[in-house]
């Protein structure tokens, strides 16, 4: 009797997805777009520092049963790179997320999406300043083309409206979160060679402990989390999609193609955000949507090529 050989690893959907950087980065952008829309909608209802702390403790607990064997095996490498790991926990998880949730209480979703479109520029800037990694001509052209597409979508086809947008302290706070996440993205290829579950579990746990004093201060200031239906649904979405899955996908995507080629996928965030408004909020599909989508997708394709 002949024994059938095991199926190749590529037949495993998880293994296949783990090697599709463009799909992984696109899904990360989709989840983060939903996060901006939801966070802006419930911003006055949930205390931002407390929610961010619960977010990263929750992700750590979700991952721990799966990551524990990898954490035990990778602990020497994690300890050896402890300063870098703590830095990535700070800029990628603690500061970046807390300040962005806080900022969305003071700024409009339009401004947040507009500022979000500058994300690839911060990644490219840090990669150049810190490691001398320059944008190729194709990457620069792709980022520029997709940025024009983003502006067309956000400004509804009227680029002259850009002059009428005013910025407040919330916008500055949101921009600082992108500066921090640009640092995180630039350093991802330099992280220790450990399993991605080890990396994400370690950094989310450290980020949560860094945020814990701010959550306590927020509670003492009178902003206490109310565990009602809105809060529970918001936490459920945040823990699963823009936190656990988005960061796993983003980290893997950057590891596969590098930060400069991955950065233009930030421009898909406002694309997905506007598409959600059309599908979920009944907004009409306009010609400027199609033009903007085409430019963003063309720019991402150009910038992410080898």
PDB file of C-alpha atoms in Angstrom:
ATOM      1  CA  UNK A   1       0.000   0.000   0.000  1.00  0.00           C
ATOM      2  CA  UNK A   2       1.363   3.383  -0.982  1.00  0.00           C
ATOM      3  CA  UNK A   3       1.409   6.073   1.705  1.00  0.00           C
ATOM      4  CA  UNK A   4       0.375   9.468   0.404  1.00  0.00           C
ATOM      5  CA  UNK A   5       2.963  12.187   0.883  1.00  0.00           C
ATOM      6  CA  UNK A   6       1.916  15.235   2.945  1.00  0.00           C
ATOM      7  CA  UNK A   7       0.524  18.198   1.099  1.00  0.00           C
ATOM      8  CA  UNK A   8       3.018  20.973   0.414  1.00  0.00           C
ATOM      9  CA  UNK A   9       3.069  23.903   2.806  1.00  0.00           C
ATOM     10  CA  UNK A  10       1.692  26.205   0.129  1.00  0.00           C
ATOM     11  CA  UNK A  11      -1.638  24.357   0.326  1.00  0.00           C
ATOM     12  CA  UNK A  12      -2.088  25.655   3.896  1.00  0.00           C
ATOM     13  CA  UNK A  13      -4.076  28.927   3.630  1.00  0.00           C
ATOM     14  CA  UNK A  14      -2.210  30.446   6.599  1.00  0.00           C
ATOM     15  CA  UNK A  15       1.181  29.608   5.062  1.00  0.00           C
ATOM     16  CA  UNK A  16       0.071  31.019   1.723  1.00  0.00           C
ATOM     17  CA  UNK A  17      -1.179  34.252   3.308  1.00  0.00           C
ATOM     18  CA  UNK A  18       2.023  34.583   5.316  1.00  0.00           C
ATOM     19  CA  UNK A  19       3.959  34.980   2.049  1.00  0.00           C
ATOM     20  CA  UNK A  20       1.657  37.475   0.302  1.00  0.00           C
ATOM     21  CA  UNK A  21       3.061  40.875   1.381  1.00  0.00           C
ATOM     22  CA  UNK A  22       0.787  42.978  -0.814  1.00  0.00           C
ATOM     23  CA  UNK A  23      -2.363  41.291   0.479  1.00  0.00           C
ATOM     24  CA  UNK A  24      -1.126  41.470   4.077  1.00  0.00           C
ATOM     25  CA  UNK A  25      -0.366  45.194   3.812  1.00  0.00           C
ATOM     26  CA  UNK A  26      -3.692  45.890   2.086  1.00  0.00           C
ATOM     27  CA  UNK A  27      -5.602  44.131   4.861  1.00  0.00           C
ATOM     28  CA  UNK A  28      -3.662  46.122   7.478  1.00  0.00           C
ATOM     29  CA  UNK A  29      -4.734  49.346   5.769  1.00  0.00           C
ATOM     30  CA  UNK A  30      -8.343  48.151   5.661  1.00  0.00           C
ATOM     31  CA  UNK A  31      -8.365  47.398   9.383  1.00  0.00           C
ATOM     32  CA  UNK A  32      -6.689  50.705  10.269  1.00  0.00           C
ATOM     33  CA  UNK A  33      -9.179  52.637   8.133  1.00  0.00           C
ATOM     34  CA  UNK A  34     -12.019  51.089  10.127  1.00  0.00           C
ATOM     35  CA  UNK A  35     -10.156  51.949  13.315  1.00  0.00           C
ATOM     36  CA  UNK A  36      -9.995  55.665  12.444  1.00  0.00           C
ATOM     37  CA  UNK A  37     -13.694  55.781  11.539  1.00  0.00           C
ATOM     38  CA  UNK A  38     -14.789  53.949  14.689  1.00  0.00           C
ATOM     39  CA  UNK A  39     -12.393  55.786  17.023  1.00  0.00           C
ATOM     40  CA  UNK A  40     -13.634  59.140  15.742  1.00  0.00           C
ATOM     41  CA  UNK A  41     -17.255  58.017  16.162  1.00  0.00           C
ATOM     42  CA  UNK A  42     -16.875  56.868  19.782  1.00  0.00           C
ATOM     43  CA  UNK A  43     -14.108  59.309  20.773  1.00  0.00           C
ATOM     44  CA  UNK A  44     -16.269  61.171  23.287  1.00  0.00           C
ATOM     45  CA  UNK A  45     -17.546  57.932  24.810  1.00  0.00           C
ATOM     46  CA  UNK A  46     -14.345  56.042  25.673  1.00  0.00           C
ATOM     47  CA  UNK A  47     -11.256  57.394  27.513  1.00  0.00           C
ATOM     48  CA  UNK A  48      -8.392  57.092  24.979  1.00  0.00           C
ATOM     49  CA  UNK A  49      -5.490  56.194  27.306  1.00  0.00           C
ATOM     50  CA  UNK A  50      -7.485  53.546  29.147  1.00  0.00           C
ATOM     51  CA  UNK A  51      -8.729  52.010  25.902  1.00  0.00           C
ATOM     52  CA  UNK A  52      -5.221  51.890  24.460  1.00  0.00           C
ATOM     53  CA  UNK A  53      -3.891  50.196  27.601  1.00  0.00           C
ATOM     54  CA  UNK A  54      -6.684  47.603  27.533  1.00  0.00           C
ATOM     55  CA  UNK A  55      -6.065  47.182  23.807  1.00  0.00           C
ATOM     56  CA  UNK A  56      -2.467  46.035  24.205  1.00  0.00           C
ATOM     57  CA  UNK A  57      -3.024  43.963  27.352  1.00  0.00           C
ATOM     58  CA  UNK A  58      -5.895  42.284  25.505  1.00  0.00           C
ATOM     59  CA  UNK A  59      -3.801  41.538  22.419  1.00  0.00           C
ATOM     60  CA  UNK A  60      -1.041  40.103  24.613  1.00  0.00           C
ATOM     61  CA  UNK A  61      -3.511  37.778  26.353  1.00  0.00           C
ATOM     62  CA  UNK A  62      -5.054  36.721  23.025  1.00  0.00           C
ATOM     63  CA  UNK A  63      -1.643  35.836  21.590  1.00  0.00           C
ATOM     64  CA  UNK A  64      -0.071  34.310  24.708  1.00  0.00           C
ATOM     65  CA  UNK A  65      -1.412  30.736  24.295  1.00  0.00           C
ATOM     66  CA  UNK A  66      -0.022  30.650  20.747  1.00  0.00           C
ATOM     67  CA  UNK A  67       3.175  32.614  21.352  1.00  0.00           C
ATOM     68  CA  UNK A  68       4.349  31.026  24.627  1.00  0.00           C
ATOM     69  CA  UNK A  69       6.471  28.252  23.022  1.00  0.00           C
ATOM     70  CA  UNK A  70       8.069  30.821  20.712  1.00  0.00           C
ATOM     71  CA  UNK A  71       8.677  33.265  23.586  1.00  0.00           C
ATOM     72  CA  UNK A  72      10.533  30.580  25.571  1.00  0.00           C
ATOM     73  CA  UNK A  73      12.681  29.689  22.566  1.00  0.00           C
ATOM     74  CA  UNK A  74      13.319  33.326  21.537  1.00  0.00           C
ATOM     75  CA  UNK A  75      13.918  34.748  25.033  1.00  0.00           C
ATOM     76  CA  UNK A  76      17.761  34.905  24.657  1.00  0.00           C
ATOM     77  CA  UNK A  77      17.461  36.915  21.436  1.00  0.00           C
ATOM     78  CA  UNK A  78      14.810  39.195  22.969  1.00  0.00           C
ATOM     79  CA  UNK A  79      16.969  39.874  26.045  1.00  0.00           C
ATOM     80  CA  UNK A  80      19.988  40.565  23.854  1.00  0.00           C
ATOM     81  CA  UNK A  81      18.017  43.185  21.914  1.00  0.00           C
ATOM     82  CA  UNK A  82      16.105  44.545  24.920  1.00  0.00           C
ATOM     83  CA  UNK A  83      16.831  48.276  24.314  1.00  0.00           C
ATOM     84  CA  UNK A  84      15.597  48.023  20.720  1.00  0.00           C
ATOM     85  CA  UNK A  85      12.539  45.986  21.755  1.00  0.00           C
ATOM     86  CA  UNK A  86      11.590  48.544  24.417  1.00  0.00           C
ATOM     87  CA  UNK A  87      12.050  51.351  21.898  1.00  0.00           C
ATOM     88  CA  UNK A  88       9.787  49.601  19.369  1.00  0.00           C
ATOM     89  CA  UNK A  89       7.221  49.011  22.130  1.00  0.00           C
ATOM     90  CA  UNK A  90       7.251  52.731  22.912  1.00  0.00           C
ATOM     91  CA  UNK A  91       7.022  54.202  19.408  1.00  0.00           C
ATOM     92  CA  UNK A  92       4.978  51.467  17.738  1.00  0.00           C
ATOM     93  CA  UNK A  93       2.475  50.652  20.450  1.00  0.00           C
ATOM     94  CA  UNK A  94       2.434  52.925  23.508  1.00  0.00           C
ATOM     95  CA  UNK A  95       2.943  56.466  22.179  1.00  0.00           C
ATOM     96  CA  UNK A  96       1.693  55.998  18.626  1.00  0.00           C
ATOM     97  CA  UNK A  97      -1.686  54.534  19.526  1.00  0.00           C
ATOM     98  CA  UNK A  98      -2.399  56.518  22.681  1.00  0.00           C
ATOM     99  CA  UNK A  99      -1.702  59.872  21.036  1.00  0.00           C
ATOM    100  CA  UNK A 100      -3.724  59.021  17.910  1.00  0.00           C
ATOM    101  CA  UNK A 101      -6.811  58.014  19.928  1.00  0.00           C
ATOM    102  CA  UNK A 102      -6.405  61.127  22.038  1.00  0.00           C
ATOM    103  CA  UNK A 103      -6.016  63.305  18.933  1.00  0.00           C
ATOM    104  CA  UNK A 104      -9.263  61.996  17.391  1.00  0.00           C
ATOM    105  CA  UNK A 105     -11.169  63.709  20.209  1.00  0.00           C
ATOM    106  CA  UNK A 106      -9.985  67.076  18.909  1.00  0.00           C
ATOM    107  CA  UNK A 107      -9.767  66.681  15.144  1.00  0.00           C
ATOM    108  CA  UNK A 108     -12.086  65.725  12.326  1.00  0.00           C
ATOM    109  CA  UNK A 109     -11.889  62.408  10.501  1.00  0.00           C
ATOM    110  CA  UNK A 110     -11.160  64.383   7.279  1.00  0.00           C
ATOM    111  CA  UNK A 111      -8.054  65.953   8.810  1.00  0.00           C
ATOM    112  CA  UNK A 112      -6.926  62.625  10.289  1.00  0.00           C
ATOM    113  CA  UNK A 113      -7.192  60.886   6.920  1.00  0.00           C
ATOM    114  CA  UNK A 114      -5.384  63.773   5.246  1.00  0.00           C
ATOM    115  CA  UNK A 115      -2.527  63.622   7.755  1.00  0.00           C
ATOM    116  CA  UNK A 116      -2.474  59.810   7.481  1.00  0.00           C
ATOM    117  CA  UNK A 117      -1.593  60.196   3.803  1.00  0.00           C
ATOM    118  CA  UNK A 118       1.792  61.630   4.870  1.00  0.00           C
ATOM    119  CA  UNK A 119       2.710  58.308   6.512  1.00  0.00           C
ATOM    120  CA  UNK A 120       4.921  57.055   3.648  1.00  0.00           C
ATOM    121  CA  UNK A 121       6.929  60.276   3.740  1.00  0.00           C
ATOM    122  CA  UNK A 122       7.779  59.802   7.424  1.00  0.00           C
ATOM    123  CA  UNK A 123       8.840  56.206   6.794  1.00  0.00           C
ATOM    124  CA  UNK A 124      11.058  57.288   3.902  1.00  0.00           C
ATOM    125  CA  UNK A 125      12.512  60.164   5.940  1.00  0.00           C
ATOM    126  CA  UNK A 126      13.488  57.988   8.901  1.00  0.00           C
ATOM    127  CA  UNK A 127      14.866  55.247   6.636  1.00  0.00           C
ATOM    128  CA  UNK A 128      17.074  57.850   4.930  1.00  0.00           C
ATOM    129  CA  UNK A 129      18.204  59.704   8.068  1.00  0.00           C
ATOM    130  CA  UNK A 130      18.890  56.636  10.203  1.00  0.00           C
ATOM    131  CA  UNK A 131      20.050  54.025   7.714  1.00  0.00           C
ATOM    132  CA  UNK A 132      20.822  55.870   4.466  1.00  0.00           C
ATOM    133  CA  UNK A 133      18.091  53.974   2.601  1.00  0.00           C
ATOM    134  CA  UNK A 134      16.997  56.198  -0.264  1.00  0.00           C
ATOM    135  CA  UNK A 135      13.754  56.041  -2.178  1.00  0.00           C
ATOM    136  CA  UNK A 136      14.159  54.755  -5.696  1.00  0.00           C
ATOM    137  CA  UNK A 137      12.760  56.825  -8.550  1.00  0.00           C
ATOM    138  CA  UNK A 138       9.853  54.385  -8.816  1.00  0.00           C
ATOM    139  CA  UNK A 139       9.095  54.567  -5.097  1.00  0.00           C
ATOM    140  CA  UNK A 140       9.151  58.373  -5.137  1.00  0.00           C
ATOM    141  CA  UNK A 141       6.927  58.520  -8.215  1.00  0.00           C
ATOM    142  CA  UNK A 142       4.530  55.959  -6.768  1.00  0.00           C
ATOM    143  CA  UNK A 143       4.188  57.826  -3.467  1.00  0.00           C
ATOM    144  CA  UNK A 144       3.599  61.122  -5.311  1.00  0.00           C
ATOM    145  CA  UNK A 145       0.950  59.618  -7.618  1.00  0.00           C
ATOM    146  CA  UNK A 146      -0.901  57.884  -4.784  1.00  0.00           C
ATOM    147  CA  UNK A 147      -0.734  61.049  -2.657  1.00  0.00           C
ATOM    148  CA  UNK A 148      -2.507  62.985  -5.420  1.00  0.00           C
ATOM    149  CA  UNK A 149      -5.149  60.259  -5.504  1.00  0.00           C
ATOM    150  CA  UNK A 150      -5.622  60.506  -1.740  1.00  0.00           C
ATOM    151  CA  UNK A 151      -6.082  64.277  -1.955  1.00  0.00           C
ATOM    152  CA  UNK A 152      -8.644  63.916  -4.732  1.00  0.00           C
ATOM    153  CA  UNK A 153     -10.679  61.475  -2.619  1.00  0.00           C
ATOM    154  CA  UNK A 154     -10.485  63.421   0.640  1.00  0.00           C
ATOM    155  CA  UNK A 155     -11.129  66.830  -0.948  1.00  0.00           C
ATOM    156  CA  UNK A 156     -13.927  65.389  -3.135  1.00  0.00           C
ATOM    157  CA  UNK A 157     -12.234  66.386  -6.366  1.00  0.00           C
ATOM    158  CA  UNK A 158     -11.714  70.028  -5.376  1.00  0.00           C
ATOM    159  CA  UNK A 159      -7.997  70.460  -4.706  1.00  0.00           C
ATOM    160  CA  UNK A 160      -8.595  74.176  -4.068  1.00  0.00           C
ATOM    161  CA  UNK A 161     -10.407  73.155  -0.871  1.00  0.00           C
ATOM    162  CA  UNK A 162      -6.997  72.262   0.578  1.00  0.00           C
ATOM    163  CA  UNK A 163      -6.414  75.949   1.288  1.00  0.00           C
ATOM    164  CA  UNK A 164      -9.527  76.141   3.484  1.00  0.00           C
ATOM    165  CA  UNK A 165      -8.564  73.291   5.830  1.00  0.00           C
ATOM    166  CA  UNK A 166      -7.502  74.494   9.263  1.00  0.00           C
ATOM    167  CA  UNK A 167      -5.427  72.486  11.714  1.00  0.00           C
ATOM    168  CA  UNK A 168      -5.695  72.346  15.507  1.00  0.00           C
ATOM    169  CA  UNK A 169      -3.851  70.658  18.370  1.00  0.00           C
ATOM    170  CA  UNK A 170      -5.513  67.341  17.548  1.00  0.00           C
ATOM    171  CA  UNK A 171      -3.961  67.452  14.084  1.00  0.00           C
ATOM    172  CA  UNK A 172      -0.500  68.075  15.538  1.00  0.00           C
ATOM    173  CA  UNK A 173      -1.000  65.188  17.956  1.00  0.00           C
ATOM    174  CA  UNK A 174      -2.109  62.880  15.134  1.00  0.00           C
ATOM    175  CA  UNK A 175       0.896  63.904  13.021  1.00  0.00           C
ATOM    176  CA  UNK A 176       3.221  63.074  15.936  1.00  0.00           C
ATOM    177  CA  UNK A 177       1.750  59.560  16.045  1.00  0.00           C
ATOM    178  CA  UNK A 178       2.715  59.117  12.386  1.00  0.00           C
ATOM    179  CA  UNK A 179       6.233  60.367  13.094  1.00  0.00           C
ATOM    180  CA  UNK A 180       6.496  57.684  15.783  1.00  0.00           C
ATOM    181  CA  UNK A 181       5.056  54.958  13.559  1.00  0.00           C
ATOM    182  CA  UNK A 182       7.476  55.978  10.791  1.00  0.00           C
ATOM    183  CA  UNK A 183      10.295  55.269  13.262  1.00  0.00           C
ATOM    184  CA  UNK A 184       8.757  51.897  14.106  1.00  0.00           C
ATOM    185  CA  UNK A 185       8.443  50.994  10.414  1.00  0.00           C
ATOM    186  CA  UNK A 186      12.036  51.997   9.653  1.00  0.00           C
ATOM    187  CA  UNK A 187      13.372  49.823  12.502  1.00  0.00           C
ATOM    188  CA  UNK A 188      11.261  46.732  11.780  1.00  0.00           C
ATOM    189  CA  UNK A 189      13.849  45.181   9.399  1.00  0.00           C
ATOM    190  CA  UNK A 190      16.453  45.586  12.195  1.00  0.00           C
ATOM    191  CA  UNK A 191      14.452  43.734  14.837  1.00  0.00           C
ATOM    192  CA  UNK A 192      15.867  40.463  16.207  1.00  0.00           C
ATOM    193  CA  UNK A 193      15.248  37.373  14.106  1.00  0.00           C
ATOM    194  CA  UNK A 194      12.490  35.927  16.256  1.00  0.00           C
ATOM    195  CA  UNK A 195       9.065  34.474  15.489  1.00  0.00           C
ATOM    196  CA  UNK A 196       6.501  37.176  14.715  1.00  0.00           C
ATOM    197  CA  UNK A 197       4.260  35.951  17.557  1.00  0.00           C
ATOM    198  CA  UNK A 198       7.168  36.357  19.991  1.00  0.00           C
ATOM    199  CA  UNK A 199       7.840  39.834  18.695  1.00  0.00           C
ATOM    200  CA  UNK A 200       4.232  41.033  18.837  1.00  0.00           C
ATOM    201  CA  UNK A 201       3.519  39.464  22.238  1.00  0.00           C
ATOM    202  CA  UNK A 202       6.621  41.023  23.770  1.00  0.00           C
ATOM    203  CA  UNK A 203       6.070  44.508  22.348  1.00  0.00           C
ATOM    204  CA  UNK A 204       2.345  44.652  23.138  1.00  0.00           C
ATOM    205  CA  UNK A 205       2.990  43.571  26.726  1.00  0.00           C
ATOM    206  CA  UNK A 206       5.726  46.184  27.168  1.00  0.00           C
ATOM    207  CA  UNK A 207       3.602  48.860  25.493  1.00  0.00           C
ATOM    208  CA  UNK A 208       0.673  48.094  27.808  1.00  0.00           C
ATOM    209  CA  UNK A 209       2.843  48.413  30.933  1.00  0.00           C
ATOM    210  CA  UNK A 210       4.259  51.699  29.610  1.00  0.00           C
ATOM    211  CA  UNK A 211       0.704  53.015  29.248  1.00  0.00           C
ATOM    212  CA  UNK A 212      -0.613  51.725  32.576  1.00  0.00           C
ATOM    213  CA  UNK A 213       0.380  54.864  34.602  1.00  0.00           C
ATOM    214  CA  UNK A 214      -1.392  57.094  32.070  1.00  0.00           C
ATOM    215  CA  UNK A 215      -4.562  54.983  32.306  1.00  0.00           C
ATOM    216  CA  UNK A 216      -4.484  55.263  36.119  1.00  0.00           C
ATOM    217  CA  UNK A 217      -4.041  59.029  35.840  1.00  0.00           C
ATOM    218  CA  UNK A 218      -6.948  59.222  33.390  1.00  0.00           C
ATOM    219  CA  UNK A 219      -9.178  57.323  35.817  1.00  0.00           C
ATOM    220  CA  UNK A 220      -8.217  59.612  38.687  1.00  0.00           C
ATOM    221  CA  UNK A 221      -9.068  62.578  36.457  1.00  0.00           C
ATOM    222  CA  UNK A 222     -12.672  61.358  36.229  1.00  0.00           C
ATOM    223  CA  UNK A 223     -12.645  59.606  32.848  1.00  0.00           C
ATOM    224  CA  UNK A 224     -13.714  56.076  33.712  1.00  0.00           C
ATOM    225  CA  UNK A 225     -14.465  53.377  31.143  1.00  0.00           C
ATOM    226  CA  UNK A 226     -18.154  52.448  31.028  1.00  0.00           C
ATOM    227  CA  UNK A 227     -18.637  48.800  30.056  1.00  0.00           C
ATOM    228  CA  UNK A 228     -21.791  49.260  27.988  1.00  0.00           C
ATOM    229  CA  UNK A 229     -22.686  47.851  24.568  1.00  0.00           C
ATOM    230  CA  UNK A 230     -20.853  50.573  22.617  1.00  0.00           C
ATOM    231  CA  UNK A 231     -17.678  50.095  24.638  1.00  0.00           C
ATOM    232  CA  UNK A 232     -17.702  46.295  24.391  1.00  0.00           C
ATOM    233  CA  UNK A 233     -18.299  46.311  20.631  1.00  0.00           C
ATOM    234  CA  UNK A 234     -15.574  48.913  20.163  1.00  0.00           C
ATOM    235  CA  UNK A 235     -13.091  46.915  22.240  1.00  0.00           C
ATOM    236  CA  UNK A 236     -13.965  43.706  20.377  1.00  0.00           C
ATOM    237  CA  UNK A 237     -13.263  45.319  17.008  1.00  0.00           C
ATOM    238  CA  UNK A 238     -10.064  47.032  18.200  1.00  0.00           C
ATOM    239  CA  UNK A 239      -8.579  43.919  19.801  1.00  0.00           C
ATOM    240  CA  UNK A 240      -9.104  41.612  16.835  1.00  0.00           C
ATOM    241  CA  UNK A 241      -8.730  43.617  13.633  1.00  0.00           C
ATOM    242  CA  UNK A 242      -6.652  46.848  13.871  1.00  0.00           C
ATOM    243  CA  UNK A 243      -4.519  45.405  16.691  1.00  0.00           C
ATOM    244  CA  UNK A 244      -3.808  41.670  16.544  1.00  0.00           C
ATOM    245  CA  UNK A 245      -4.314  41.005  12.830  1.00  0.00           C
ATOM    246  CA  UNK A 246      -3.212  44.374  11.426  1.00  0.00           C
ATOM    247  CA  UNK A 247       0.107  44.393  13.294  1.00  0.00           C
ATOM    248  CA  UNK A 248       0.840  40.755  12.492  1.00  0.00           C
ATOM    249  CA  UNK A 249       0.135  41.442   8.825  1.00  0.00           C
ATOM    250  CA  UNK A 250       2.024  44.752   8.726  1.00  0.00           C
ATOM    251  CA  UNK A 251       5.132  43.401  10.467  1.00  0.00           C
ATOM    252  CA  UNK A 252       5.234  40.421   8.120  1.00  0.00           C
ATOM    253  CA  UNK A 253       4.687  42.603   5.047  1.00  0.00           C
ATOM    254  CA  UNK A 254       7.535  44.947   5.998  1.00  0.00           C
ATOM    255  CA  UNK A 255       9.795  41.974   6.731  1.00  0.00           C
ATOM    256  CA  UNK A 256       9.110  40.608   3.240  1.00  0.00           C
ATOM    257  CA  UNK A 257       9.499  43.744   1.096  1.00  0.00           C
ATOM    258  CA  UNK A 258      11.073  46.428   3.325  1.00  0.00           C
ATOM    259  CA  UNK A 259       9.702  49.667   4.805  1.00  0.00           C
ATOM    260  CA  UNK A 260      10.003  51.914   1.741  1.00  0.00           C
ATOM    261  CA  UNK A 261       8.123  49.508  -0.521  1.00  0.00           C
ATOM    262  CA  UNK A 262       5.526  48.867   2.195  1.00  0.00           C
ATOM    263  CA  UNK A 263       4.969  52.528   3.108  1.00  0.00           C
ATOM    264  CA  UNK A 264       2.764  53.472   0.104  1.00  0.00           C
ATOM    265  CA  UNK A 265       0.129  51.060   1.401  1.00  0.00           C
ATOM    266  CA  UNK A 266      -0.660  53.733   4.013  1.00  0.00           C
ATOM    267  CA  UNK A 267      -2.398  55.538   1.161  1.00  0.00           C
ATOM    268  CA  UNK A 268      -4.960  52.753   1.011  1.00  0.00           C
ATOM    269  CA  UNK A 269      -6.275  53.840   4.444  1.00  0.00           C
ATOM    270  CA  UNK A 270      -8.274  56.843   3.137  1.00  0.00           C
ATOM    271  CA  UNK A 271      -9.312  54.807   0.090  1.00  0.00           C
ATOM    272  CA  UNK A 272     -10.822  52.137   2.304  1.00  0.00           C
ATOM    273  CA  UNK A 273     -12.254  54.828   4.584  1.00  0.00           C
ATOM    274  CA  UNK A 274     -14.145  56.476   1.748  1.00  0.00           C
ATOM    275  CA  UNK A 275     -15.280  53.086   0.444  1.00  0.00           C
ATOM    276  CA  UNK A 276     -16.715  52.305   3.886  1.00  0.00           C
ATOM    277  CA  UNK A 277     -18.646  55.555   3.789  1.00  0.00           C
ATOM    278  CA  UNK A 278     -20.103  54.569   0.418  1.00  0.00           C
ATOM    279  CA  UNK A 279     -21.004  51.012   1.427  1.00  0.00           C
ATOM    280  CA  UNK A 280     -22.077  51.550   5.042  1.00  0.00           C
ATOM    281  CA  UNK A 281     -23.246  55.148   5.234  1.00  0.00           C
ATOM    282  CA  UNK A 282     -25.002  55.429   1.880  1.00  0.00           C
ATOM    283  CA  UNK A 283     -22.642  58.014   0.399  1.00  0.00           C
ATOM    284  CA  UNK A 284     -22.883  58.189  -3.408  1.00  0.00           C
ATOM    285  CA  UNK A 285     -20.051  56.967  -5.610  1.00  0.00           C
ATOM    286  CA  UNK A 286     -18.758  60.004  -7.530  1.00  0.00           C
ATOM    287  CA  UNK A 287     -16.354  60.281 -10.489  1.00  0.00           C
ATOM    288  CA  UNK A 288     -13.661  61.756  -8.214  1.00  0.00           C
ATOM    289  CA  UNK A 289     -13.770  58.545  -6.159  1.00  0.00           C
ATOM    290  CA  UNK A 290     -12.915  56.471  -9.221  1.00  0.00           C
ATOM    291  CA  UNK A 291     -10.154  58.841 -10.309  1.00  0.00           C
ATOM    292  CA  UNK A 292      -8.663  58.883  -6.810  1.00  0.00           C
ATOM    293  CA  UNK A 293      -8.855  55.104  -6.432  1.00  0.00           C
ATOM    294  CA  UNK A 294      -7.141  54.599  -9.793  1.00  0.00           C
ATOM    295  CA  UNK A 295      -4.295  56.980  -8.897  1.00  0.00           C
ATOM    296  CA  UNK A 296      -3.758  55.475  -5.453  1.00  0.00           C
ATOM    297  CA  UNK A 297      -3.692  51.926  -6.770  1.00  0.00           C
ATOM    298  CA  UNK A 298      -1.373  52.890  -9.633  1.00  0.00           C
ATOM    299  CA  UNK A 299       0.979  54.652  -7.209  1.00  0.00           C
ATOM    300  CA  UNK A 300       1.030  51.704  -4.795  1.00  0.00           C
ATOM    301  CA  UNK A 301       1.796  49.273  -7.632  1.00  0.00           C
ATOM    302  CA  UNK A 302       4.605  51.485  -8.969  1.00  0.00           C
ATOM    303  CA  UNK A 303       6.157  52.146  -5.540  1.00  0.00           C
ATOM    304  CA  UNK A 304       6.004  48.556  -4.302  1.00  0.00           C
ATOM    305  CA  UNK A 305       7.717  47.017  -7.328  1.00  0.00           C
ATOM    306  CA  UNK A 306      11.263  45.769  -6.955  1.00  0.00           C
TER     307      UNK A 306
END
